Coordinates of C-alpha atoms and ligand atoms in Angstrom, one line a residue:
M27 CA -43.8 3.9 2.8
S28 CA -40.1 3.8 4.1
E29 CA -37.9 6.5 2.6
P30 CA -35.8 6.6 0.0
I31 CA -32.3 4.8 -0.1
T32 CA -30.9 8.3 -1.8
S33 CA -32.3 10.6 1.0
V34 CA -31.0 8.4 4.1
A35 CA -27.9 8.2 2.5
D36 CA -27.7 11.7 2.1
N37 CA -28.8 12.2 5.6
I38 CA -25.2 10.6 6.3
L39 CA -23.1 12.6 4.1
N40 CA -22.9 13.9 0.7
V41 CA -21.8 11.9 -1.6
E42 CA -21.7 13.6 -4.5
N43 CA -19.5 16.4 -2.5
I44 CA -17.4 13.5 -2.2
R45 CA -17.0 12.4 -5.4
K46 CA -15.8 15.7 -6.3
D47 CA -13.0 14.6 -4.2
F48 CA -11.7 12.0 -6.4
P49 CA -10.7 12.5 -10.1
V50 CA -10.6 9.7 -10.8
L51 CA -14.6 9.0 -10.7
T52 CA -15.4 10.9 -13.4
Q53 CA -13.8 8.4 -15.8
I54 CA -16.1 7.3 -19.0
V55 CA -15.1 3.4 -19.4
R56 CA -16.4 1.8 -22.1
G57 CA -18.6 4.5 -23.0
K58 CA -20.1 4.5 -19.8
P59 CA -19.3 6.3 -16.4
L60 CA -17.1 4.6 -14.4
I61 CA -19.1 2.4 -11.3
Y62 CA -15.9 1.8 -9.2
L63 CA -16.8 -1.4 -6.8
D64 CA -13.3 -3.1 -6.1
N65 CA -12.4 -1.3 -3.3
A66 CA -11.4 -4.2 -0.8
A67 CA -8.6 -4.9 -3.6
T68 CA -7.5 -1.2 -3.5
T69 CA -8.7 2.2 -3.1
H70 CA -8.3 5.5 -5.5
K71 CA -6.9 8.9 -3.8
P72 CA -8.5 12.1 -3.5
S73 CA -7.1 15.1 -4.9
S74 CA -5.7 16.2 -1.4
V75 CA -3.4 13.0 -1.7
I76 CA -2.5 13.5 -5.0
E77 CA -1.8 16.9 -4.5
R78 CA 0.0 16.6 -1.0
I79 CA 2.3 13.9 -2.8
S80 CA 3.2 16.0 -5.6
K81 CA 4.1 19.1 -3.7
F82 CA 6.6 17.2 -1.2
D83 CA 8.2 15.7 -4.5
A84 CA 8.3 19.0 -6.2
E85 CA 9.5 21.0 -3.1
E86 CA 10.3 19.2 -0.6
Y87 CA 11.5 15.9 -1.1
G88 CA 14.6 14.2 0.7
T89 CA 16.3 11.6 2.5
V90 CA 15.0 10.5 5.9
R91 CA 16.8 10.4 9.0
R92 CA 20.2 10.9 8.0
G93 CA 20.6 13.9 6.3
A94 CA 21.9 17.2 8.6
Y95 CA 20.5 19.3 5.8
K96 CA 17.5 21.5 5.9
L97 CA 15.7 19.1 3.1
S98 CA 16.4 16.1 4.9
E99 CA 15.8 17.5 8.2
N100 CA 12.6 18.9 7.2
A101 CA 11.3 15.3 5.1
T102 CA 12.4 13.6 8.4
Q103 CA 9.8 16.1 10.5
V104 CA 6.8 15.4 8.1
Y105 CA 7.8 11.5 7.7
E106 CA 7.5 11.1 11.2
E107 CA 4.4 13.4 11.9
S108 CA 2.9 11.0 9.3
R109 CA 3.8 7.9 11.7
Q110 CA 2.2 10.2 14.5
K111 CA -1.2 10.5 12.5
V112 CA -1.2 7.2 11.9
A113 CA -0.4 6.2 15.8
D114 CA -3.7 8.3 16.9
F115 CA -5.6 7.2 13.7
M116 CA -4.9 3.4 15.4
G117 CA -5.2 4.6 19.3
A118 CA -1.8 3.7 19.7
E119 CA -0.3 4.9 22.8
K120 CA 3.3 5.6 21.2
K121 CA 4.1 6.7 18.2
G122 CA 7.2 4.0 17.7
E123 CA 4.3 1.3 18.0
V124 CA 3.9 2.1 14.6
V125 CA 6.3 0.4 12.1
F126 CA 6.2 1.0 8.6
T127 CA 6.2 -1.6 5.8
S128 CA 5.3 -1.8 1.9
G129 CA 1.6 -3.3 3.4
T130 CA -0.3 -6.2 5.4
T131 CA 1.4 -8.7 3.2
Q132 CA 5.4 -7.5 4.5
A133 CA 3.5 -6.5 7.8
I134 CA 2.4 -10.2 8.5
N135 CA 5.6 -11.8 7.6
L136 CA 7.8 -9.7 9.7
V137 CA 5.9 -10.4 12.6
A138 CA 5.8 -14.4 11.8
H139 CA 9.5 -14.1 11.3
S140 CA 10.6 -11.8 14.3
F141 CA 8.1 -13.4 16.7
G142 CA 8.4 -16.7 15.5
K143 CA 12.4 -16.7 16.0
R144 CA 12.0 -15.4 19.4
F145 CA 9.1 -17.2 20.7
V146 CA 7.8 -20.0 19.1
N147 CA 9.5 -23.6 19.1
A148 CA 8.7 -27.4 18.5
G149 CA 5.0 -28.4 19.8
D150 CA 3.7 -25.2 20.0
E151 CA 0.7 -24.0 18.3
I152 CA -0.3 -21.4 16.2
I153 CA -4.1 -20.1 15.3
I154 CA -6.0 -18.8 12.2
S155 CA -9.3 -19.1 10.9
N156 CA -11.1 -20.6 7.5
I157 CA -11.7 -17.4 6.4
E158 CA -8.3 -15.5 6.3
H159 CA -6.3 -13.7 3.0
H160 CA -3.3 -15.5 2.0
A161 CA -1.3 -12.8 3.4
N162 CA -2.9 -14.0 6.7
T163 CA -2.2 -17.8 6.1
V164 CA 1.3 -18.6 4.1
P165 CA 3.6 -16.7 6.2
W166 CA 2.3 -18.5 9.5
Q167 CA 2.3 -22.3 7.3
V168 CA 5.7 -21.5 6.6
L169 CA 6.8 -20.5 10.4
C170 CA 5.1 -23.8 11.3
E171 CA 7.1 -26.1 8.8
E172 CA 10.4 -24.4 9.7
R173 CA 9.7 -24.9 13.7
G174 CA 8.2 -27.8 14.0
A175 CA 4.8 -26.1 15.5
K176 CA 1.0 -27.0 14.3
L177 CA -1.4 -24.9 12.5
K178 CA -4.9 -25.0 14.0
V179 CA -7.7 -23.3 12.0
I180 CA -11.1 -22.0 13.3
P181 CA -14.1 -23.1 11.3
V182 CA -16.8 -21.2 10.1
N183 CA -20.6 -21.9 9.8
D184 CA -22.6 -21.0 6.8
A185 CA -23.0 -17.7 7.4
G186 CA -19.3 -17.0 7.1
E187 CA -18.6 -16.2 11.3
L188 CA -16.1 -17.9 13.3
M189 CA -17.6 -20.5 15.1
I190 CA -16.3 -19.3 18.9
E191 CA -17.2 -22.5 20.6
E192 CA -14.7 -24.2 18.6
Y193 CA -12.3 -21.6 18.9
E194 CA -12.2 -21.9 22.7
K195 CA -11.5 -25.7 22.0
L196 CA -8.4 -25.0 19.9
L197 CA -6.8 -22.5 22.8
S198 CA -4.6 -24.3 25.0
S199 CA -0.9 -23.4 27.2
K200 CA 0.7 -24.2 23.7
T201 CA -1.1 -21.6 21.7
R202 CA 1.4 -19.0 21.0
M203 CA -0.1 -16.5 19.0
V204 CA -3.7 -16.4 17.0
A205 CA -3.8 -14.6 13.7
I206 CA -7.1 -13.2 12.6
N207 CA -8.5 -10.9 10.2
H208 CA -10.6 -8.0 11.9
V209 CA -12.7 -8.2 8.7
S210 CA -12.9 -10.7 6.3
N211 CA -12.0 -9.6 2.5
A212 CA -13.2 -12.6 0.8
L213 CA -16.7 -12.6 2.7
G214 CA -17.2 -9.5 4.7
T215 CA -17.6 -10.9 7.9
I216 CA -16.5 -8.4 11.1
N217 CA -15.0 -10.9 13.4
P218 CA -15.8 -10.6 17.2
I219 CA -11.9 -9.1 17.5
K220 CA -12.1 -8.1 21.0
E221 CA -13.6 -11.3 22.3
I222 CA -10.9 -13.8 20.4
I223 CA -8.2 -11.3 21.5
E224 CA -9.3 -11.9 25.3
K225 CA -9.8 -15.4 25.0
A226 CA -6.3 -15.6 23.6
H227 CA -4.7 -13.6 25.9
A228 CA -6.6 -15.8 28.7
V229 CA -4.1 -19.0 27.8
G230 CA -0.7 -16.6 27.4
A231 CA -1.0 -16.4 23.4
K232 CA -0.4 -13.2 21.7
V233 CA -3.1 -12.0 18.8
L234 CA -2.1 -10.4 15.5
V235 CA -5.0 -8.6 13.8
D236 CA -5.0 -8.5 10.2
G237 CA -6.5 -5.2 9.6
A238 CA -6.4 -4.5 5.9
Q239 CA -10.2 -4.4 5.7
S240 CA -11.3 -2.6 8.5
I241 CA -9.2 0.4 9.1
P242 CA -10.4 2.1 6.3
H243 CA -13.8 1.7 7.1
M244 CA -14.3 1.4 10.7
K245 CA -12.9 3.5 14.2
V246 CA -10.3 1.0 15.5
D247 CA -8.6 1.6 18.8
V248 CA -5.7 -0.6 19.5
Q249 CA -5.5 0.0 23.1
D250 CA -9.0 -0.7 23.6
I251 CA -9.5 -4.1 21.7
D252 CA -5.8 -5.0 23.3
C253 CA -4.4 -6.6 20.4
D254 CA -0.4 -7.1 20.4
F255 CA -0.3 -6.4 16.4
Y256 CA -2.5 -4.9 14.1
T257 CA -1.9 -4.5 10.3
F258 CA -2.8 -2.5 7.7
S259 CA -2.6 -1.4 3.6
G260 CA -2.1 2.5 2.5
H261 CA -3.5 1.6 -0.6
K262 CA -6.8 0.4 0.8
M263 CA -7.7 3.0 2.4
Y264 CA -7.2 6.1 -0.4
A265 CA -2.9 6.5 0.1
P266 CA -0.8 5.2 -2.1
S267 CA 0.7 1.6 -2.8
G268 CA 4.1 0.6 -1.4
I269 CA 3.5 1.6 2.2
G270 CA 1.6 0.2 4.9
G271 CA 2.8 -1.1 8.2
V272 CA 2.1 -3.0 11.6
Y273 CA 1.6 -1.7 15.3
G274 CA 2.9 -3.5 18.3
K275 CA 2.9 -3.1 21.6
M276 CA 6.3 -1.9 22.5
D277 CA 7.1 -4.1 25.1
L278 CA 7.1 -6.8 23.0
W279 CA 8.7 -4.8 19.6
E280 CA 11.4 -4.3 22.2
E281 CA 12.1 -8.4 22.4
L282 CA 12.0 -9.5 19.0
P283 CA 14.8 -9.5 16.2
P284 CA 14.6 -7.9 13.3
Y285 CA 13.5 -9.2 10.2
V286 CA 15.2 -7.3 7.2
T287 CA 18.8 -6.3 7.9
G288 CA 21.1 -3.1 6.4
G289 CA 21.2 0.7 6.8
D290 CA 19.0 2.3 9.4
M291 CA 18.3 -0.4 11.7
I292 CA 21.3 -0.9 13.3
M293 CA 22.6 0.9 16.9
Q294 CA 26.4 0.0 15.8
V295 CA 28.1 -1.9 13.3
T296 CA 31.9 -3.3 13.2
L297 CA 32.8 -6.1 11.1
E298 CA 33.0 -8.9 14.3
K299 CA 28.9 -8.0 15.3
T300 CA 26.2 -5.8 15.1
T301 CA 23.5 -4.0 17.6
Y302 CA 20.1 -3.1 16.6
A303 CA 18.5 0.1 17.0
K304 CA 15.7 0.4 19.4
P305 CA 11.8 0.1 17.4
P306 CA 10.7 1.4 15.1
A307 CA 14.0 1.6 12.8
R308 CA 15.2 -1.8 14.3
F309 CA 12.4 -3.3 11.6
E310 CA 12.6 -0.4 8.8
A311 CA 16.1 -1.3 7.5
G312 CA 16.8 0.4 4.2
T313 CA 15.8 3.5 2.5
P314 CA 12.0 4.0 3.1
P315 CA 9.2 4.8 0.3
I316 CA 9.1 8.3 1.7
T317 CA 6.5 10.1 -0.5
Q318 CA 4.3 7.3 0.1
V319 CA 4.5 7.7 3.8
I320 CA 3.7 12.1 3.3
G321 CA 0.7 10.3 1.0
L322 CA -0.6 8.0 3.9
G323 CA -0.4 11.1 6.6
A324 CA -2.8 13.0 3.9
A325 CA -5.0 10.3 3.7
I326 CA -5.3 9.8 7.3
D327 CA -6.3 13.4 7.5
Y328 CA -9.2 13.1 4.8
L329 CA -10.2 10.2 6.5
N330 CA -10.3 12.0 10.2
A331 CA -12.0 15.0 8.2
I332 CA -15.1 13.2 7.1
G333 CA -14.8 10.7 10.6
L334 CA -14.8 7.2 10.5
D335 CA -18.5 7.0 12.2
K336 CA -19.8 8.9 9.6
I337 CA -17.8 6.3 6.8
A338 CA -19.3 3.0 8.8
D339 CA -23.1 4.0 8.7
Y340 CA -22.8 5.5 5.1
E341 CA -21.4 2.2 4.0
N342 CA -23.5 -0.1 6.1
T343 CA -26.5 1.8 4.0
L344 CA -24.7 0.7 0.8
L345 CA -24.3 -3.1 2.3
E346 CA -28.3 -3.4 3.4
Y347 CA -29.6 -1.4 0.4
G348 CA -27.1 -3.9 -2.2
T349 CA -28.0 -7.0 0.0
R350 CA -31.6 -6.1 -0.3
L351 CA -31.0 -6.0 -4.2
F352 CA -29.5 -9.1 -4.6
N353 CA -31.8 -11.5 -2.4
E354 CA -34.3 -10.2 -4.9
I355 CA -32.3 -11.4 -8.2
E356 CA -33.3 -15.3 -9.1
G357 CA -30.3 -17.3 -9.5
V358 CA -27.8 -15.4 -7.3
R359 CA -26.3 -16.9 -4.1
I360 CA -24.6 -14.4 -1.5
I361 CA -21.5 -15.7 0.1
G362 CA -21.1 -14.7 3.3
N363 CA -24.4 -13.8 5.2
A364 CA -22.4 -12.9 8.8
H365 CA -24.7 -10.9 11.4
H366 CA -22.3 -8.2 11.6
K367 CA -20.5 -7.4 8.0
A368 CA -18.3 -4.7 6.1
S369 CA -19.5 -3.7 2.7
I370 CA -18.8 -6.0 1.0
I371 CA -21.0 -8.5 -1.1
S372 CA -19.3 -11.8 -2.4
F373 CA -21.9 -13.8 -4.9
Y374 CA -21.9 -16.7 -6.8
I375 CA -24.1 -17.5 -9.8
E376 CA -24.8 -20.8 -11.1
A377 CA -25.1 -20.4 -15.0
A378 CA -21.3 -18.4 -15.1
H379 CA -17.8 -18.0 -13.7
P380 CA -16.9 -15.3 -12.3
H381 CA -13.9 -14.4 -14.4
D382 CA -17.1 -14.0 -17.4
V383 CA -19.1 -12.2 -14.9
V384 CA -17.0 -9.8 -14.4
T385 CA -15.8 -9.1 -17.8
L386 CA -19.5 -8.4 -19.0
L387 CA -19.9 -6.3 -15.8
D388 CA -17.1 -4.3 -17.1
Q389 CA -19.0 -3.9 -20.8
D390 CA -21.2 -1.3 -18.5
G391 CA -18.4 0.5 -16.8
I392 CA -18.3 -1.7 -13.6
S393 CA -15.0 -2.8 -12.0
C394 CA -15.8 -5.9 -9.9
R395 CA -13.6 -8.5 -8.5
G396 CA -13.9 -12.3 -10.0
G397 CA -11.6 -14.9 -8.2
H398 CA -10.7 -16.5 -5.2
H399 CA -9.6 -13.1 -3.5
C400 CA -6.8 -14.8 -2.3
A401 CA -8.8 -16.9 0.4
Q402 CA -8.5 -20.1 -1.7
P403 CA -9.8 -22.2 1.7
T404 CA -12.8 -20.1 2.2
M405 CA -13.7 -20.9 -1.3
I406 CA -13.5 -24.0 -0.8
R407 CA -15.3 -24.3 2.8
Y408 CA -18.4 -22.4 0.5
G409 CA -18.0 -25.1 -2.5
V410 CA -17.3 -22.3 -5.1
P411 CA -14.5 -22.2 -7.2
A412 CA -14.5 -18.1 -6.8
T413 CA -16.6 -15.2 -6.5
T414 CA -17.8 -12.3 -7.6
R415 CA -17.2 -9.3 -5.3
A416 CA -18.8 -5.8 -5.0
S417 CA -16.5 -4.1 -2.6
M418 CA -17.8 -0.5 -1.8
A419 CA -16.6 2.7 0.0
F420 CA -17.7 6.2 0.9
Y421 CA -17.6 7.3 -2.5
N422 CA -20.3 4.9 -4.0
K423 CA -23.9 5.4 -4.6
P424 CA -26.7 3.5 -4.3
E425 CA -28.0 4.4 -8.1
E426 CA -24.1 2.7 -8.9
L427 CA -25.4 -0.4 -6.8
D428 CA -28.6 0.0 -8.9
A429 CA -26.6 -0.5 -12.0
L430 CA -24.8 -3.3 -10.7
A431 CA -28.1 -5.4 -9.9
E432 CA -29.3 -4.8 -13.8
S433 CA -25.8 -5.6 -15.2
V434 CA -26.1 -9.0 -13.2
K435 CA -29.5 -10.0 -14.0
K436 CA -28.5 -8.9 -18.2
C437 CA -25.6 -10.9 -17.0
I438 CA -27.5 -14.1 -15.5
R439 CA -30.2 -14.2 -18.7
F440 CA -27.3 -13.9 -21.4
F441 CA -25.2 -17.3 -19.5
S442 CA -28.5 -18.9 -19.5
A443 CA -29.5 -18.6 -22.8
Ligands
PMP503 N1 -5.2 -9.4 4.1 C1 -6.5 -8.8 3.9 C2 -7.4 -9.2 4.9 C3 -6.8 -8.2 2.4 O1 -7.8 -8.4 2.2 C4 -5.1 -8.1 1.9 C5 -5.5 -7.4 0.5 N2 -6.5 -8.1 -0.4 C6 -3.9 -8.6 2.7 C7 -4.1 -9.0 3.7 C8 -3.0 -8.1 1.8 O2 -2.8 -6.7 1.6 P1 -1.4 -6.4 0.7 O3 -1.7 -6.7 -0.8 O4 -1.6 -4.8 0.6 O5 -0.2 -6.5 1.3

């Protein structure tokens, strides 16, 4: 007899202890204990992050980079310590290679705008894939329209995997940028990012990796994969919303013009001309979200204390268990069955629209996402208007997936009646 799932999971990490760190998880929703399975949209914060933010705001808050007084000096120091934590977490060589933005969306817009202005011209080509978030689609479409460049798209197979042999055919000396997610938010596919980057570099193209869904769930090493840019969002990694950023190779940052202009990004301003600060300041105009940056540093401390390898192992166990449960439910089609997947199960029930499914799940205290997940081209590819998505974090328990499966069965009975 195979070992029960709870003991397999317990051998990796003690989820009951972990759950004590997340105050929100004790909530009762519609008379039932909250089962939170929308972690790909946003994650909850452990007490250590909440307490760090609160202490910073109560006792340490000050503006950064400008003041020559104690509060400002201290705030600047902890702000820059957070940048170092992010750099170490991603495996960046230099702290200054990390530029803070409000999140992945702004990070991709920054790169599309600045890189595009400097390096993309009429006749050039940009490559994305058929399973990108709109945040990694629209900025490149706009750039191509503005510069007279062409957008090319890597197709996916029925399992949700990129067709690498088709990608190879799209690459040429005209390719300036390959912009690709590490993990698809709609399907959970983990893309073979190192191989994709190697092939792009072989034709002289740069690579931006949208890491919004990977950074919180697996160990990432930007130097090892050799990407040119790598983006992330704090609110998907147990940190506050309103903060995120992008790693970029320093020699590339140095060549790029600013995106947003104003205070703090300058070297000198006269009424005739402005010279720009060095990166990362060149790309961080205005007063940044200071408290959120401190919270991000605390979230990284928390993740490091557990260990990304353990987190990945545990979440993988949840994924395998949930997939098994869903495969046994008649009337459920899992969209996205890639060989390498992160802890996301996207599914479709013929009997009901995902919006109705999630409304019923909510009656059982279960928070799932129903919609196109800002990936409409992906929905079109799989012939569905939307999916219901359960996305797991390391604070989820196998028992919660049992409850989800029961609730989905109830839902199918209800809509088929
Ligand atoms: N890319 C991916 C893969 C995502 O999942 C998301 C968020 N759902 C984004 C980009 C956009 O991130 P944000 O809304 O934090 O800017």
